[in-house]
Amino acid sequence: MHASVLVLGGGVGGNVAATELRRLLPPAHAVTLVERSERFTLGASLLRIIVGEASPDDLTRSVSGLSRRGVEVVTGDVERIDPAARRVTVGARQLGADHLVIALGADLEPATVPGLAEAGHSFYSLEGAIALRDALARFDGGRNVVLTAAPAYKCPAAPYETAMLIDGSLRRRGIRDRSSVDLYAAEPAPMGVAGPAVSAAVRGLLGTKGISYHPEHQIARADAAAHRLHFANGASAPYDLLAFVAPHRAPRAVRESGLTGESGWVPVDRATLRTRFEHVWAIGDVTGIPLSMGKPLPKAATFATGEAEVVARAIAAEVTGGEPAGPYAALGECWVETGDGRAARGHGDFFGEPTPVVALEAPSADAHHAKAAWERAWLDRWA
Ligand SMILES: Cc1cc2nc3c(=O)[nH]c(=O)nc-3n(C[C@H](O)[C@H](O)[C@H](O)COP(=O)(O)OP(=O)(O)OC[C@H]3O[C@@H](n4cnc5c(N)ncnc54)[C@H](O)[C@@H]3O)c2cc1C
C-alpha cells in the first residue's frame, strides 16, 4: 500500500522533515509540504542582515526548491486542521494523509501590545530585519532600545546579540559616543533556561560594551508619537530607534484545531514528538516541551532540526517496517554574536536533569565564522 505524509510548514522543521522523509521513503510513497511563503530564511541569518554583513538574496532560498528533491510543494495558507481525521484545508483544497507533521512555528503578534507595531522594528521577520538595517544605516546618534515584549520567545540569545551587534555597528561608524544602547527585557535574566552561569556571562558581555540592561520590564504600551515605552511596573523609557521581539503565539489554525494544551503550544511526548492524536507529530516552535526546571525547551532551529530528523525516521520506520527511531535527545548548539566580529559558542544537553547542562565558551573570531559556516551548511543541506 502507498502511504502519504503531509508536512505543514516549510520553515526549519518542515524543510528537514520533508527532505529526510523523501530520502528515507521509496518513491511510491507521497511526501507533500504546505507553506504560505515562497521564500525561506534561516532566523539566525536575520542578525547578519541587520548589520549589513550579508544581503537577503544570499540568505534566502525558494521553498519550491524542495520539489527538485521529490517533495510535492503546495503554496498556500493552512486554514483548518482536523488532527483526528488528519485532514487539512488549504484555500479551496482539502488535503488528507496517513501521517501528519505539524511544523507551523510561532506567529509574531505585535498588535497584542498597544502601540508597539507602529513604534519600532519587529526584527524577527525578514521585512522587519531589513527595515531595522535601513533605519540603523540612517541613524546618526541617539537612544537605541532593544525590547523583548514577552519573557519567552524563540532563540533566547537573539535580542542580546542584536543589542551587541547594534553597539558594534555604532562603534565602527564612530557614533557610539553620542549614542546609548539599552535592553529592556520582560524576562528576569538572559537565556535563563541555560542556567545562572550563562546568564551571568551574557550580562557581563553587555556590561563590557556599556549596554544598560533592564530585566523584568514588561511592556504595557508604546507611544510611537512621543517615542516612549511604558512598562507594567510604572517605569517608562524614551528611544530614538526601537528594535523589538513581538509576543509569540501558536498559529490560529493550530489553536483552533484542539492540538494546543494549557501552555498555548502543542504538547508532545518529548522522546518521540507524537501528539495525542494517532499518526500526528509536532516539531519545532509550535510545540511546548516542559523541562523539570520549570521552563520549556527553548524554541530554536537546533532543536527543530533534531526533532524533524527523529520524526522522519519514525514515520519511515512505520511505513517501511524498519528500525524505529531512537529517542529525541535535545542536544543543542548555538553561537552568541558579540558585535565585534566574534561570537561565543554555546552547547549543552537540554534534557539534562535536574537542569539543562549548558556551557558558553569565550567569544572568538573563529566562532563568529563557524556560525556563518553553519548557516551556509544548513541551507545547502536542507533548503
Ligand atoms: C532573529 C532570529 C535569530 C535566530 N537565531 C537562531 C540561532 O542562532 N540558532 C537557532 O537554533 N535558532 C535560531 N532562531 C530560531 C529559529 O529560527 C526557529 O526556532 C526555527 O525557525 C523554528 O523552526 P520551525 O520549523 O518550528 O518554525 P519556522 O522555521 O518559523 O517555520 C514555520 C513555517 O510555517 C509557515 N506557516 C505558519 N503558519 C502557516 C499557515 N497557516 N499556513 C502555511 N504556512 C504557515 C511559516 O511561513 C514558516 O515558514 C532564530 C530566530 C530568529 C527570529
Short mmCIF file of N, CA, C and O in Angstrom, two decimals, residues 145-151 153 159-160 181-192 199-200 202-204 206-207 211-219 231-237 295:
data_model
loop_
_atom_site.label_atom_id
_atom_site.label_comp_id
_atom_site.label_asym_id
_atom_site.label_seq_id
_atom_site.Cartn_x
_atom_site.Cartn_y
_atom_site.Cartn_z
N VAL A 145 16.98 51.36 21.70
CA VAL A 145 16.40 50.42 22.67
C VAL A 145 16.10 49.10 21.96
O VAL A 145 15.52 49.08 20.87
N VAL A 146 16.54 47.99 22.60
CA VAL A 146 16.13 46.65 22.18
C VAL A 146 15.18 46.16 23.27
O VAL A 146 15.47 46.29 24.47
N LEU A 147 14.03 45.62 22.84
CA LEU A 147 12.97 45.27 23.79
C LEU A 147 12.49 43.84 23.54
O LEU A 147 12.29 43.46 22.38
N THR A 148 12.31 43.06 24.62
CA THR A 148 11.57 41.80 24.48
C THR A 148 10.19 42.03 25.08
O THR A 148 10.07 42.42 26.25
N ALA A 149 9.15 41.83 24.28
CA ALA A 149 7.80 42.20 24.70
C ALA A 149 7.10 41.11 25.49
O ALA A 149 5.97 41.30 25.95
N ALA A 150 7.74 39.96 25.64
CA ALA A 150 7.22 38.86 26.47
C ALA A 150 8.43 38.06 26.93
O ALA A 150 9.47 38.07 26.26
N PRO A 151 8.32 37.36 28.08
CA PRO A 151 9.52 36.70 28.61
C PRO A 151 9.99 35.47 27.83
O PRO A 151 11.15 35.09 27.93
N TYR A 153 10.43 33.59 24.05
CA TYR A 153 10.45 33.84 22.60
C TYR A 153 11.51 32.94 21.99
O TYR A 153 12.37 32.41 22.69
N PRO A 159 17.85 38.71 21.04
CA PRO A 159 17.79 40.14 21.39
C PRO A 159 19.09 40.64 22.02
O PRO A 159 19.48 41.80 21.82
N TYR A 160 19.78 39.74 22.77
CA TYR A 160 21.04 40.12 23.40
C TYR A 160 22.11 40.31 22.31
O TYR A 160 22.91 41.26 22.36
N VAL A 181 22.77 52.48 24.23
CA VAL A 181 22.08 51.23 23.88
C VAL A 181 21.53 50.64 25.18
O VAL A 181 22.29 50.39 26.12
N ASP A 182 20.22 50.47 25.23
CA ASP A 182 19.54 49.90 26.40
C ASP A 182 18.79 48.66 25.97
O ASP A 182 18.20 48.63 24.89
N LEU A 183 18.78 47.65 26.85
CA LEU A 183 17.98 46.46 26.57
C LEU A 183 16.94 46.31 27.69
O LEU A 183 17.31 46.11 28.85
N TYR A 184 15.67 46.46 27.34
CA TYR A 184 14.57 46.26 28.28
C TYR A 184 13.99 44.88 28.02
O TYR A 184 13.52 44.59 26.92
N ALA A 185 14.05 44.03 29.07
CA ALA A 185 13.64 42.63 28.90
C ALA A 185 12.47 42.30 29.81
O ALA A 185 12.46 42.67 30.98
N ALA A 186 11.49 41.56 29.26
CA ALA A 186 10.38 41.09 30.10
C ALA A 186 10.86 40.00 31.05
O ALA A 186 10.32 39.83 32.14
N GLU A 187 11.90 39.26 30.66
CA GLU A 187 12.39 38.13 31.47
C GLU A 187 13.34 38.62 32.57
O GLU A 187 13.90 39.71 32.46
N PRO A 188 13.55 37.76 33.60
CA PRO A 188 14.41 38.21 34.71
C PRO A 188 15.91 38.16 34.42
O PRO A 188 16.69 38.80 35.11
N ALA A 189 16.33 37.40 33.41
CA ALA A 189 17.77 37.25 33.15
C ALA A 189 17.96 36.75 31.72
O ALA A 189 17.06 36.12 31.17
N PRO A 190 19.14 37.00 31.13
CA PRO A 190 19.36 36.50 29.77
C PRO A 190 19.41 34.98 29.72
O PRO A 190 20.02 34.36 30.59
N MET A 191 18.78 34.39 28.72
CA MET A 191 18.91 32.96 28.41
C MET A 191 18.76 32.09 29.66
O MET A 191 19.57 31.20 29.92
N GLY A 192 17.70 32.36 30.44
CA GLY A 192 17.53 31.74 31.76
C GLY A 192 17.56 30.23 31.75
O GLY A 192 18.07 29.61 32.69
N SER A 199 23.67 33.05 32.08
CA SER A 199 23.03 34.37 32.25
C SER A 199 24.06 35.41 32.68
O SER A 199 24.11 36.52 32.13
N ALA A 200 24.88 35.04 33.66
CA ALA A 200 25.87 35.99 34.19
C ALA A 200 26.90 36.34 33.11
O ALA A 200 27.32 37.49 32.98
N VAL A 202 26.43 36.41 29.86
CA VAL A 202 25.83 37.32 28.86
C VAL A 202 25.67 38.72 29.46
O VAL A 202 25.96 39.72 28.80
N ARG A 203 25.26 38.78 30.71
CA ARG A 203 25.17 40.10 31.38
C ARG A 203 26.53 40.78 31.40
O ARG A 203 26.65 41.99 31.19
N GLY A 204 27.58 39.97 31.65
CA GLY A 204 28.94 40.51 31.67
C GLY A 204 29.32 41.09 30.31
O GLY A 204 29.92 42.16 30.23
N LEU A 206 27.29 42.29 28.04
CA LEU A 206 26.56 43.57 27.84
C LEU A 206 27.28 44.69 28.59
O LEU A 206 27.46 45.80 28.08
N GLY A 207 27.69 44.37 29.84
CA GLY A 207 28.33 45.38 30.69
C GLY A 207 29.61 45.91 30.08
O GLY A 207 29.86 47.12 30.08
N ILE A 211 26.27 48.51 27.49
CA ILE A 211 24.84 48.36 27.18
C ILE A 211 24.09 48.23 28.51
O ILE A 211 24.41 47.37 29.33
N SER A 212 23.13 49.11 28.76
CA SER A 212 22.38 49.08 30.03
C SER A 212 21.28 48.04 29.94
O SER A 212 20.49 48.04 28.98
N TYR A 213 21.23 47.16 30.95
CA TYR A 213 20.28 46.05 30.94
C TYR A 213 19.21 46.28 31.99
O TYR A 213 19.51 46.55 33.16
N HIS A 214 17.94 46.17 31.59
CA HIS A 214 16.81 46.41 32.49
C HIS A 214 15.90 45.18 32.46
O HIS A 214 14.93 45.14 31.68
N PRO A 215 16.19 44.14 33.28
CA PRO A 215 15.34 42.94 33.25
C PRO A 215 14.00 43.20 33.94
O PRO A 215 13.83 44.22 34.63
N GLU A 216 13.08 42.26 33.79
CA GLU A 216 11.75 42.32 34.42
C GLU A 216 11.03 43.62 34.14
O GLU A 216 10.39 44.20 35.01
N HIS A 217 11.14 44.09 32.92
CA HIS A 217 10.37 45.25 32.45
C HIS A 217 9.39 44.75 31.39
O HIS A 217 9.77 44.55 30.24
N GLN A 218 8.17 44.50 31.84
CA GLN A 218 7.13 44.01 30.92
C GLN A 218 6.48 45.22 30.24
O GLN A 218 5.89 46.07 30.92
N ILE A 219 6.58 45.29 28.92
CA ILE A 219 5.98 46.42 28.19
C ILE A 219 4.45 46.37 28.35
O ILE A 219 3.84 45.31 28.24
N PHE A 231 6.01 50.69 30.87
CA PHE A 231 6.10 49.33 31.39
C PHE A 231 5.07 49.09 32.50
O PHE A 231 4.62 50.04 33.16
N ALA A 232 4.76 47.80 32.72
CA ALA A 232 3.76 47.43 33.72
C ALA A 232 4.19 47.85 35.13
O ALA A 232 3.34 48.06 35.99
N ASN A 233 5.50 47.97 35.38
CA ASN A 233 5.98 48.35 36.73
C ASN A 233 5.97 49.86 36.95
O ASN A 233 6.48 50.35 37.96
N GLY A 234 5.42 50.62 36.00
CA GLY A 234 5.30 52.07 36.16
C GLY A 234 6.45 52.85 35.52
O GLY A 234 6.36 54.07 35.35
N ALA A 235 7.55 52.15 35.18
CA ALA A 235 8.69 52.85 34.55
C ALA A 235 8.34 53.22 33.11
O ALA A 235 7.41 52.66 32.51
N SER A 236 9.09 54.17 32.57
CA SER A 236 8.95 54.47 31.13
C SER A 236 10.33 54.77 30.58
O SER A 236 11.27 55.07 31.33
N ALA A 237 10.48 54.64 29.26
CA ALA A 237 11.81 54.83 28.65
C ALA A 237 11.66 55.53 27.30
O ALA A 237 10.84 55.11 26.47
N LYS A 295 11.00 25.66 33.12
CA LYS A 295 10.88 26.43 31.87
C LYS A 295 10.75 25.44 30.72
O LYS A 295 11.21 24.30 30.82
#
